[in-house]
Amino acid sequence: MEYLSTLILIALSAALINNFVLHYFVGICPFIGVSRRVDMAFGMGCAVTFVISIAALLSWLLTYYVLREGAPLTVVLTRDPTVDLSILNYIVYIFVIASSVQFVEMYVRKYFKPLYKAFGVFLPLITTNCAILFACLEIMKHVSGVSDPAQMWGVLESLVMAASGGIGFTIAIVIMAGIREELDHCDVPKVLRGAGITLITAGILALAFMGFTGVDRGLQKVLQGRDKAAESAEAPDASAQTSRNWETGI
Amino acid sequence: MTEKGPTPLERFINGILPENPVYRQVLGMCPTLAVTNGMKAAMTMAAAVAFVLVCANILTSLIRNLLKPHLRILVFTLTIATFVTVADRIIAAYMYDMSKQLGPYIPLIIVNCIIICRCEVCASKQNVLTAATDALGQSLGFALALASIASVREILGSGSWFGIEVMPAGWPDWVVMVLPPGAFLTLGLLLGAANWIGELAARRRTTQGVA
């Protein structure tokens, strides 16, 4: 139950509360470039979700078994328990992303003809999509950046985070495309046409998404209510302190 | 081998305003939006991008005759990733707090479109001098753009500039400006303003030409 609620919280946080586009500003290029029509935006969103999941799986495996300090495979091969390959992280990740995009493209072209036609131009573009590298870096932070092994993300947490991040990207880009289709009928000042009005609309959208802030805490209380109720009865000061911090943080 | 085109000096000047990477080409949006809530972070980011851009452009220009067309994007990306790792380690060693604050946005320079675009458009076709001046111009233009956005956001959002108080005491901080929505709104409006100024200048040039 505890594990399941952690997964739900990770998913909700990545998809809505800390939306990749509207909170972390990654994947802005396709968000502005490919959000002209809803069907294209949806295709792009699906392609990103697909690739981000594969890249997350591969980069978790590589980080856990090869790259982090004291990674099992590296230690066995070099017979040196202090070896730390994390300086190679970025190069390995970008290589993983570029090659997984390449393989996904070949595979889809061979076995899923209609899907390939739908994804088409978007697949190669994804290599330089920051959202994918960002997901890899988040996984790196939660695998090789934590000191306590109990806090380390497993493969399931990483996959859930990446896939729901991709879904969050899809939600944001589809909403944006819907708004832009309506904007075509509006009289936008000439200098703001194109990127300008898109960014301003995205700003208002980001304001709307800020409404999700704090939902995770509420949900955490509901999901872990029974366990937490006993804990907070013992330590009322701590929970009061965190809620106060959270209010001032806003 | 060298194509005809603007001279190195012209490329340097072009990068700063006429072909500004952010306002004219609308490239490199992630760092532009993410790290501009304060001047210090924005300038560190601009310096890191400048370092990576200049180094990657010079190296790409040196190896341009060895590149195979279908592998060139991969080679560019790996070159950039190497220099970004260097920049990341330098910042983590000498400016630890800043490195914590910028977090994932330093490694995200790897997928910054400005750098790949300059490698592809300029460095893979031109000699080293041209590529280096082009990179310098583009990074100055990028720094200017980041500075303009960060100034607006920091002054309105926290009443300070480079951490120095500039607004009168009792200034109600516009908190939304340092939060994500403020980034989108500021960049959208500044983009509009840049277009407007560009249009006015173009109109004045044509009327002078007629007269």
CSV table of C-alpha atoms in Angstrom, one decimal:
chain,number,residue,atom,x,y,z
A,1,MET,CA,0.0,0.0,0.0
A,2,GLU,CA,2.8,2.3,1.0
A,3,TYR,CA,4.7,1.5,-2.2
A,4,LEU,CA,1.6,1.9,-4.4
A,5,SER,CA,0.8,5.3,-3.0
A,6,THR,CA,4.4,6.4,-3.6
A,7,LEU,CA,4.0,5.4,-7.2
A,8,ILE,CA,0.7,7.3,-7.5
A,9,LEU,CA,2.3,10.4,-6.0
A,10,ILE,CA,5.3,10.2,-8.3
A,11,ALA,CA,2.9,9.9,-11.3
A,12,LEU,CA,0.7,12.7,-10.3
A,13,SER,CA,3.6,15.0,-9.5
A,14,ALA,CA,5.3,14.4,-12.8
A,15,ALA,CA,2.2,14.7,-14.9
A,16,LEU,CA,0.3,17.6,-13.3
A,17,ILE,CA,1.8,19.3,-10.3
A,18,ASN,CA,5.4,19.7,-11.7
A,19,ASN,CA,4.4,19.5,-15.3
A,20,PHE,CA,7.5,19.1,-17.5
A,21,VAL,CA,6.6,21.9,-19.8
A,22,LEU,CA,4.8,24.4,-17.6
A,23,HIS,CA,6.9,23.9,-14.4
A,24,TYR,CA,10.3,22.8,-15.5
A,25,PHE,CA,10.3,24.4,-19.0
A,26,VAL,CA,11.6,21.4,-20.8
A,27,GLY,CA,10.4,20.5,-24.2
A,28,ILE,CA,9.5,24.1,-25.0
A,29,CYS,CA,10.7,23.8,-28.6
A,30,PRO,CA,8.1,21.2,-29.8
A,31,PHE,CA,5.6,22.9,-27.4
A,32,ILE,CA,5.8,26.0,-29.5
A,33,GLY,CA,6.8,24.5,-32.8
A,34,VAL,CA,4.3,21.5,-33.2
A,35,SER,CA,1.3,22.9,-31.3
A,36,ARG,CA,-0.5,24.3,-34.3
A,37,ARG,CA,-3.0,21.5,-34.8
A,38,VAL,CA,-4.5,19.1,-32.2
A,39,ASP,CA,-3.8,15.9,-34.1
A,40,MET,CA,-0.2,16.7,-34.8
A,41,ALA,CA,0.3,17.8,-31.1
A,42,PHE,CA,-1.2,14.5,-30.0
A,43,GLY,CA,1.1,12.5,-32.3
A,44,MET,CA,4.1,14.4,-31.0
A,45,GLY,CA,2.9,13.8,-27.4
A,46,CYS,CA,2.6,10.0,-28.0
A,47,ALA,CA,6.0,9.8,-29.7
A,48,VAL,CA,7.6,11.6,-26.8
A,49,THR,CA,5.9,9.4,-24.2
A,50,PHE,CA,7.0,6.3,-26.1
A,51,VAL,CA,10.6,7.3,-26.4
A,52,ILE,CA,10.9,8.8,-22.9
A,53,SER,CA,9.8,5.4,-21.4
A,54,ILE,CA,12.4,3.5,-23.3
A,55,ALA,CA,15.1,6.0,-22.6
A,56,ALA,CA,14.2,6.0,-18.9
A,57,LEU,CA,14.4,2.2,-18.7
A,58,LEU,CA,17.8,2.1,-20.4
A,59,SER,CA,19.2,4.9,-18.4
A,60,TRP,CA,18.0,3.4,-15.1
A,61,LEU,CA,19.7,0.1,-16.0
A,62,LEU,CA,22.9,1.9,-17.0
A,63,THR,CA,23.0,4.2,-14.0
A,64,TYR,CA,22.2,1.4,-11.5
A,65,TYR,CA,24.5,-1.3,-12.9
A,66,VAL,CA,27.4,0.6,-14.5
A,67,LEU,CA,27.6,4.4,-13.8
A,68,ARG,CA,26.9,5.1,-10.2
A,69,GLU,CA,29.6,4.9,-7.5
A,70,GLY,CA,30.0,1.3,-6.5
A,71,ALA,CA,27.8,0.0,-9.3
A,72,PRO,CA,27.9,-3.8,-9.3
A,73,LEU,CA,28.9,-4.5,-12.9
A,74,THR,CA,31.7,-1.9,-12.9
A,75,VAL,CA,33.1,-3.1,-9.6
A,76,VAL,CA,33.1,-6.7,-10.8
A,77,LEU,CA,34.9,-5.8,-14.0
A,78,THR,CA,37.5,-3.5,-12.5
A,79,ARG,CA,37.9,-5.2,-9.1
A,80,ASP,CA,38.0,-1.8,-7.5
A,81,PRO,CA,35.1,-0.9,-5.1
A,82,THR,CA,35.8,2.8,-5.2
A,83,VAL,CA,35.4,3.3,-9.0
A,84,ASP,CA,32.9,6.0,-10.0
A,85,LEU,CA,32.0,6.5,-13.6
A,86,SER,CA,29.4,9.2,-13.0
A,87,ILE,CA,31.5,11.7,-15.0
A,88,LEU,CA,30.4,9.9,-18.1
A,89,ASN,CA,26.7,10.3,-17.2
A,90,TYR,CA,25.8,13.0,-19.7
A,91,ILE,CA,27.6,11.5,-22.7
A,92,VAL,CA,26.1,8.1,-22.0
A,93,TYR,CA,22.6,9.5,-21.6
A,94,ILE,CA,22.7,11.5,-24.9
A,95,PHE,CA,24.0,8.4,-26.6
A,96,VAL,CA,21.2,6.3,-25.2
A,97,ILE,CA,18.6,8.8,-26.3
A,98,ALA,CA,20.0,9.2,-29.8
A,99,SER,CA,20.3,5.5,-30.3
A,100,SER,CA,16.9,4.6,-28.8
A,101,VAL,CA,15.2,7.2,-31.1
A,102,GLN,CA,17.0,5.6,-34.0
A,103,PHE,CA,16.0,2.0,-33.0
A,104,VAL,CA,12.4,3.0,-32.3
A,105,GLU,CA,12.2,4.6,-35.7
A,106,MET,CA,13.5,1.5,-37.5
A,107,TYR,CA,11.3,-0.9,-35.5
A,108,VAL,CA,8.1,1.2,-35.9
A,109,ARG,CA,8.9,1.6,-39.7
A,110,LYS,CA,9.2,-2.2,-40.1
A,111,TYR,CA,6.4,-3.5,-38.0
A,112,PHE,CA,3.8,-0.7,-37.5
A,113,LYS,CA,3.4,1.0,-40.9
A,114,PRO,CA,0.3,3.2,-39.9
A,115,LEU,CA,2.0,4.3,-36.7
A,116,TYR,CA,5.1,5.2,-38.6
A,117,LYS,CA,3.1,7.4,-40.9
A,118,ALA,CA,1.4,9.0,-37.9
A,119,PHE,CA,4.7,9.7,-36.1
A,120,GLY,CA,6.7,10.3,-39.2
A,121,VAL,CA,8.6,13.5,-39.0
A,122,PHE,CA,8.4,13.8,-35.2
A,123,LEU,CA,10.6,10.8,-34.3
A,124,PRO,CA,14.0,12.2,-35.4
A,125,LEU,CA,13.2,15.5,-33.8
A,126,ILE,CA,12.8,13.9,-30.4
A,127,THR,CA,16.6,13.4,-30.0
A,128,THR,CA,17.0,17.0,-29.2
A,129,ASN,CA,13.9,17.2,-27.0
A,130,CYS,CA,15.1,18.4,-23.6
A,131,ALA,CA,12.2,16.5,-21.8
A,132,ILE,CA,13.9,13.1,-22.5
A,133,LEU,CA,17.3,14.2,-21.2
A,134,PHE,CA,15.6,15.8,-18.2
A,135,ALA,CA,13.8,12.5,-17.3
A,136,CYS,CA,17.2,10.8,-17.5
A,137,LEU,CA,18.8,13.4,-15.2
A,138,GLU,CA,15.9,13.1,-12.7
A,139,ILE,CA,16.6,9.3,-12.6
A,140,MET,CA,20.3,10.0,-12.2
A,141,LYS,CA,19.5,12.3,-9.2
A,142,HIS,CA,17.4,9.7,-7.5
A,143,VAL,CA,19.7,6.8,-8.2
A,144,SER,CA,23.3,8.0,-7.9
A,145,GLY,CA,22.6,11.2,-6.0
A,146,VAL,CA,21.1,9.7,-2.9
A,147,SER,CA,23.2,8.5,0.1
A,148,ASP,CA,20.5,6.3,1.7
A,149,PRO,CA,20.0,3.1,-0.4
A,150,ALA,CA,16.4,2.9,0.9
A,151,GLN,CA,15.5,6.2,-0.8
A,152,MET,CA,17.0,5.0,-4.1
A,153,TRP,CA,14.5,4.7,-7.0
A,154,GLY,CA,13.9,1.3,-8.4
A,155,VAL,CA,13.1,0.6,-12.1
A,156,LEU,CA,9.4,0.9,-11.5
A,157,GLU,CA,9.5,4.4,-9.9
A,158,SER,CA,11.8,5.6,-12.8
A,159,LEU,CA,9.5,4.2,-15.4
A,160,VAL,CA,6.3,5.6,-13.8
A,161,MET,CA,8.0,9.0,-13.4
A,162,ALA,CA,9.1,9.1,-17.1
A,163,ALA,CA,5.9,7.8,-18.6
A,164,SER,CA,3.7,10.2,-16.6
A,165,GLY,CA,6.0,13.0,-17.4
A,166,GLY,CA,5.4,12.2,-21.1
A,167,ILE,CA,1.7,12.1,-20.5
A,168,GLY,CA,1.9,15.5,-18.8
A,169,PHE,CA,3.7,16.8,-21.9
A,170,THR,CA,0.9,15.4,-24.1
A,171,ILE,CA,-1.7,17.0,-21.9
A,172,ALA,CA,0.0,20.4,-22.0
A,173,ILE,CA,0.7,20.3,-25.8
A,174,VAL,CA,-2.8,19.2,-26.7
A,175,ILE,CA,-4.4,21.9,-24.5
A,176,MET,CA,-2.1,24.4,-26.2
A,177,ALA,CA,-2.9,23.2,-29.7
A,178,GLY,CA,-6.7,23.4,-28.9
A,179,ILE,CA,-6.2,27.0,-27.8
A,180,ARG,CA,-4.1,27.9,-30.8
A,181,GLU,CA,-6.7,26.5,-33.2
A,182,GLU,CA,-9.2,29.0,-31.7
A,183,LEU,CA,-6.6,31.8,-31.7
A,184,ASP,CA,-6.5,31.5,-35.5
A,185,HIS,CA,-9.9,33.2,-35.6
A,186,CYS,CA,-8.8,36.0,-33.3
A,187,ASP,CA,-7.3,39.4,-34.1
A,188,VAL,CA,-3.9,39.1,-32.5
A,189,PRO,CA,-1.6,42.2,-32.6
A,190,LYS,CA,0.7,41.7,-35.5
A,191,VAL,CA,4.0,41.8,-33.5
A,192,LEU,CA,2.8,39.1,-31.1
A,193,ARG,CA,1.7,36.6,-33.8
A,194,GLY,CA,3.5,33.3,-33.6
A,195,ALA,CA,5.8,32.7,-30.7
A,196,GLY,CA,4.8,35.8,-28.7
A,197,ILE,CA,1.1,35.0,-28.2
A,198,THR,CA,1.9,31.3,-27.7
A,199,LEU,CA,4.3,32.2,-24.8
A,200,ILE,CA,1.7,34.5,-23.2
A,201,THR,CA,-1.0,31.8,-23.5
A,202,ALA,CA,1.5,29.3,-22.0
A,203,GLY,CA,2.0,31.7,-19.1
A,204,ILE,CA,-1.7,31.8,-18.4
A,205,LEU,CA,-1.8,28.0,-18.7
A,206,ALA,CA,1.1,27.7,-16.3
A,207,LEU,CA,-0.9,29.9,-13.8
A,208,ALA,CA,-3.8,27.5,-14.2
A,209,PHE,CA,-1.5,24.5,-13.5
A,210,MET,CA,-0.2,26.2,-10.4
A,211,GLY,CA,-3.6,25.4,-9.0
A,212,PHE,CA,-2.4,21.8,-8.6
A,213,THR,CA,0.2,22.8,-6.1
A,214,GLY,CA,-0.4,21.0,-2.8
A,215,VAL,CA,-2.7,18.4,-4.3
A,216,ASP,CA,0.0,15.8,-3.6
A,217,ARG,CA,0.1,16.6,0.1
A,218,GLY,CA,-3.7,16.3,0.3
A,219,LEU,CA,-3.6,13.0,-1.5
A,220,GLN,CA,-0.7,11.8,0.6
A,221,LYS,CA,-2.8,12.4,3.7
A,222,VAL,CA,-5.7,10.5,2.2
A,223,LEU,CA,-3.6,7.6,0.9
A,224,GLN,CA,-1.4,7.1,3.9
A,225,GLY,CA,-4.1,8.4,6.3
A,226,ARG,CA,-4.2,5.5,8.7
A,227,ASP,CA,-0.4,5.2,9.1
A,228,LYS,CA,0.2,8.9,9.3
A,229,ALA,CA,-2.7,9.5,11.8
A,230,ALA,CA,-0.9,7.5,14.4
A,231,GLU,CA,2.5,9.2,13.7
A,232,SER,CA,1.1,12.8,13.7
A,233,ALA,CA,-0.6,12.1,17.1
A,234,GLU,CA,2.9,11.4,18.5
A,235,ALA,CA,4.6,14.4,16.8
A,236,PRO,CA,2.2,17.2,16.2
A,237,ASP,CA,4.9,19.9,16.1
A,238,ALA,CA,6.6,18.4,13.0
A,239,SER,CA,3.5,18.3,10.9
A,240,ALA,CA,2.5,21.8,11.9
A,241,GLN,CA,5.9,23.0,11.0
A,242,THR,CA,5.8,21.5,7.5
A,243,SER,CA,2.4,22.9,6.7
A,244,ARG,CA,3.6,26.4,7.8
A,245,ASN,CA,6.7,26.1,5.6
A,246,TRP,CA,4.5,25.1,2.8
A,247,GLU,CA,2.2,28.1,3.2
A,248,THR,CA,5.1,30.6,3.3
A,249,GLY,CA,6.7,28.8,0.3
A,250,ILE,CA,3.8,29.9,-1.8
B,1,MET,CA,35.9,25.0,-49.5
B,2,THR,CA,34.7,28.2,-47.7
B,3,GLU,CA,31.3,29.3,-48.9
B,4,LYS,CA,30.7,32.9,-49.7
B,5,GLY,CA,28.9,34.6,-47.0
B,6,PRO,CA,29.2,37.3,-44.3
B,7,THR,CA,32.8,38.0,-43.0
B,8,PRO,CA,33.7,36.9,-39.5
B,9,LEU,CA,33.2,40.5,-38.2
B,10,GLU,CA,29.7,40.7,-39.7
B,11,ARG,CA,28.8,37.3,-38.3
B,12,PHE,CA,29.9,38.5,-34.8
B,13,ILE,CA,27.7,41.6,-35.1
B,14,ASN,CA,24.8,39.7,-36.6
B,15,GLY,CA,24.7,37.3,-33.6
B,16,ILE,CA,24.3,40.1,-31.1
B,17,LEU,CA,21.1,41.8,-32.4
B,18,PRO,CA,20.0,41.3,-36.0
B,19,GLU,CA,20.0,37.5,-35.6
B,20,ASN,CA,19.7,37.3,-31.8
B,21,PRO,CA,19.3,33.6,-30.9
B,22,VAL,CA,16.4,34.2,-28.5
B,23,TYR,CA,14.4,37.1,-30.0
B,24,ARG,CA,15.0,36.5,-33.7
B,25,GLN,CA,15.5,32.8,-34.1
B,26,VAL,CA,13.5,31.7,-31.0
B,27,LEU,CA,16.0,29.1,-30.0
B,28,GLY,CA,17.3,27.8,-26.7
B,29,MET,CA,14.0,28.4,-24.8
B,30,CYS,CA,14.6,26.0,-21.8
B,31,PRO,CA,17.4,28.0,-20.1
B,32,THR,CA,15.9,31.3,-21.3
B,33,LEU,CA,12.7,30.5,-19.3
B,34,ALA,CA,14.1,28.4,-16.5
B,35,VAL,CA,17.1,30.3,-15.0
B,36,THR,CA,16.0,33.9,-15.5
B,37,ASN,CA,14.5,34.5,-12.1
B,38,GLY,CA,17.7,36.2,-11.0
B,39,MET,CA,20.6,37.9,-12.7
B,40,LYS,CA,23.3,35.8,-11.1
B,41,ALA,CA,21.8,32.5,-12.2
B,42,ALA,CA,21.2,33.9,-15.7
B,43,MET,CA,24.7,35.2,-16.1
B,44,THR,CA,26.2,32.0,-14.9
B,45,MET,CA,24.1,30.1,-17.5
B,46,ALA,CA,25.1,32.6,-20.2
B,47,ALA,CA,28.8,32.0,-19.4
B,48,ALA,CA,28.4,28.3,-19.5
B,49,VAL,CA,26.6,28.4,-22.8
B,50,ALA,CA,29.2,30.7,-24.2
B,51,PHE,CA,32.0,28.4,-23.1
B,52,VAL,CA,30.3,25.3,-24.6
B,53,LEU,CA,29.3,27.1,-27.8
B,54,VAL,CA,32.8,28.5,-28.5
B,55,CYS,CA,34.6,25.2,-27.8
B,56,ALA,CA,32.1,23.1,-29.7
B,57,ASN,CA,32.2,25.4,-32.7
B,58,ILE,CA,36.0,25.5,-32.8
B,59,LEU,CA,36.3,21.7,-32.5
B,60,THR,CA,33.5,21.1,-35.1
B,61,SER,CA,35.2,23.5,-37.5
B,62,LEU,CA,38.6,21.6,-37.0
B,63,ILE,CA,37.1,18.2,-37.8
B,64,ARG,CA,34.6,19.4,-40.5
B,65,ASN,CA,36.3,17.6,-43.4
B,66,LEU,CA,36.3,14.3,-41.5
B,67,LEU,CA,32.5,14.3,-40.8
B,68,LYS,CA,30.2,11.8,-42.5
B,69,PRO,CA,26.9,13.5,-43.4
B,70,HIS,CA,24.6,10.9,-41.7
B,71,LEU,CA,26.6,10.8,-38.5
B,72,ARG,CA,27.3,14.5,-38.1
B,73,ILE,CA,24.4,15.3,-35.7
B,74,LEU,CA,25.6,12.4,-33.4
B,75,VAL,CA,29.2,13.8,-33.5
B,76,PHE,CA,28.0,17.3,-32.7
B,77,THR,CA,25.9,16.0,-29.7
B,78,LEU,CA,28.8,14.0,-28.3
B,79,THR,CA,31.2,16.9,-28.7
B,80,ILE,CA,28.8,19.2,-26.9
B,81,ALA,CA,28.1,16.6,-24.2
B,82,THR,CA,31.9,16.5,-23.5
B,83,PHE,CA,32.2,20.2,-23.1
B,84,VAL,CA,29.1,20.4,-21.0
B,85,THR,CA,30.5,17.8,-18.7
B,86,VAL,CA,33.7,20.0,-18.3
B,87,ALA,CA,31.6,23.1,-17.7
B,88,ASP,CA,29.4,21.3,-15.2
B,89,ARG,CA,32.4,20.1,-13.2
B,90,ILE,CA,34.0,23.5,-13.2
B,91,ILE,CA,30.8,25.2,-11.9
B,92,ALA,CA,30.3,22.4,-9.3
B,93,ALA,CA,33.9,22.9,-8.1
B,94,TYR,CA,34.1,26.7,-7.8
B,95,MET,CA,30.5,27.8,-7.5
B,96,TYR,CA,28.8,25.0,-5.5
B,97,ASP,CA,25.7,26.9,-4.5
B,98,MET,CA,25.1,28.1,-8.0
B,99,SER,CA,25.5,24.6,-9.3
B,100,LYS,CA,22.8,23.4,-6.8
B,101,GLN,CA,20.5,26.2,-7.9
B,102,LEU,CA,20.9,25.6,-11.6
B,103,GLY,CA,20.5,21.9,-11.1
B,104,PRO,CA,19.5,20.0,-14.2
B,105,TYR,CA,19.7,23.0,-16.5
B,106,ILE,CA,23.5,22.9,-16.8
B,107,PRO,CA,23.4,19.4,-18.3
B,108,LEU,CA,20.4,20.4,-20.4
B,109,ILE,CA,22.7,22.7,-22.4
B,110,ILE,CA,23.5,19.5,-24.3
B,111,VAL,CA,20.2,19.7,-26.0
B,112,ASN,CA,20.1,23.5,-26.3
B,113,CYS,CA,19.1,24.1,-29.9
B,114,ILE,CA,21.4,27.2,-30.3
B,115,ILE,CA,24.6,25.1,-30.1
B,116,ILE,CA,23.5,22.3,-32.5
B,117,CYS,CA,22.2,25.0,-34.8
B,118,ARG,CA,25.4,26.9,-34.9
B,119,CYS,CA,27.5,23.7,-35.4
B,120,GLU,CA,25.2,22.7,-38.3
B,121,VAL,CA,24.8,26.0,-40.0
B,122,CYS,CA,28.2,27.6,-39.5
B,123,ALA,CA,31.0,25.6,-37.9
B,124,SER,CA,30.6,22.5,-40.1
B,125,LYS,CA,31.2,24.6,-43.2
B,126,GLN,CA,33.5,27.5,-42.2
B,127,ASN,CA,37.1,27.8,-41.0
B,128,VAL,CA,38.1,28.1,-37.4
B,129,LEU,CA,38.3,31.9,-37.2
B,130,THR,CA,34.8,32.4,-38.7
B,131,ALA,CA,33.3,29.7,-36.5
B,132,ALA,CA,34.9,31.2,-33.3
B,133,THR,CA,33.7,34.7,-34.0
B,134,ASP,CA,30.2,33.5,-35.0
B,135,ALA,CA,30.0,31.5,-31.7
B,136,LEU,CA,31.2,34.6,-29.7
B,137,GLY,CA,28.6,36.8,-31.4
B,138,GLN,CA,25.8,34.3,-30.8
B,139,SER,CA,26.7,33.8,-27.1
B,140,LEU,CA,26.9,37.6,-26.5
B,141,GLY,CA,23.4,37.9,-28.1
B,142,PHE,CA,22.2,35.0,-25.9
B,143,ALA,CA,23.7,36.7,-22.8
B,144,LEU,CA,22.0,40.0,-23.7
B,145,ALA,CA,18.6,38.3,-24.1
B,146,LEU,CA,19.0,36.4,-20.8
B,147,ALA,CA,20.0,39.7,-19.1
B,148,SER,CA,17.0,41.6,-20.4
B,149,ILE,CA,14.5,38.9,-19.2
B,150,ALA,CA,16.3,38.3,-15.9
B,151,SER,CA,16.3,42.1,-15.2
B,152,VAL,CA,12.6,42.4,-15.7
B,153,ARG,CA,11.8,39.3,-13.6
B,154,GLU,CA,14.2,40.0,-10.8
B,155,ILE,CA,13.4,43.7,-10.4
B,156,LEU,CA,9.6,43.2,-10.5
B,157,GLY,CA,9.7,39.9,-8.7
B,158,SER,CA,12.1,40.5,-5.8
B,159,GLY,CA,12.8,44.2,-6.0
B,160,SER,CA,16.5,43.6,-6.5
B,161,TRP,CA,19.1,43.4,-9.3
B,162,PHE,CA,22.1,41.1,-8.9
B,163,GLY,CA,20.9,40.7,-5.3
B,164,ILE,CA,21.2,44.5,-4.6
B,165,GLU,CA,18.0,46.2,-3.6
B,166,VAL,CA,16.9,48.7,-6.3
B,167,MET,CA,13.2,49.2,-5.6
B,168,PRO,CA,12.0,51.6,-2.8
B,169,ALA,CA,11.4,50.0,0.5
B,170,GLY,CA,7.9,48.5,0.8
B,171,TRP,CA,7.9,47.4,-2.8
B,172,PRO,CA,5.3,44.6,-3.0
B,173,ASP,CA,7.2,41.8,-4.7
B,174,TRP,CA,5.3,40.5,-7.7
B,175,VAL,CA,5.9,36.9,-6.7
B,176,VAL,CA,4.4,35.5,-9.9
B,177,MET,CA,7.3,37.0,-11.8
B,178,VAL,CA,9.8,34.7,-10.3
B,179,LEU,CA,7.4,31.7,-10.6
B,180,PRO,CA,7.0,29.8,-13.9
B,181,PRO,CA,4.1,31.8,-15.3
B,182,GLY,CA,6.1,35.0,-15.0
B,183,ALA,CA,8.8,33.5,-17.3
B,184,PHE,CA,6.3,32.8,-20.1
B,185,LEU,CA,4.6,36.2,-19.8
B,186,THR,CA,7.8,38.2,-19.7
B,187,LEU,CA,9.4,36.4,-22.6
B,188,GLY,CA,6.2,36.6,-24.7
B,189,LEU,CA,5.8,40.4,-24.1
B,190,LEU,CA,9.5,41.1,-24.7
B,191,LEU,CA,9.4,39.1,-27.9
B,192,GLY,CA,6.5,41.2,-29.0
B,193,ALA,CA,8.4,44.4,-28.0
B,194,ALA,CA,11.5,43.2,-30.0
B,195,ASN,CA,9.4,42.5,-33.1
B,196,TRP,CA,7.8,46.0,-32.7
B,197,ILE,CA,11.1,47.7,-32.5
B,198,GLY,CA,12.5,45.7,-35.4
B,199,GLU,CA,9.5,46.7,-37.5
B,200,LEU,CA,9.7,50.4,-36.6
B,201,ALA,CA,13.4,50.4,-37.6
B,202,ALA,CA,12.7,48.6,-40.9
B,203,ARG,CA,9.9,51.1,-41.7
B,204,ARG,CA,12.2,54.1,-40.9
B,205,ARG,CA,14.9,52.6,-43.2
B,206,THR,CA,12.5,52.2,-46.1
B,207,THR,CA,11.0,55.7,-45.8
B,208,GLN,CA,14.6,57.2,-45.7
B,209,GLY,CA,15.4,55.1,-48.7
B,210,VAL,CA,12.4,56.6,-50.6
B,211,ALA,CA,13.2,60.1,-49.5
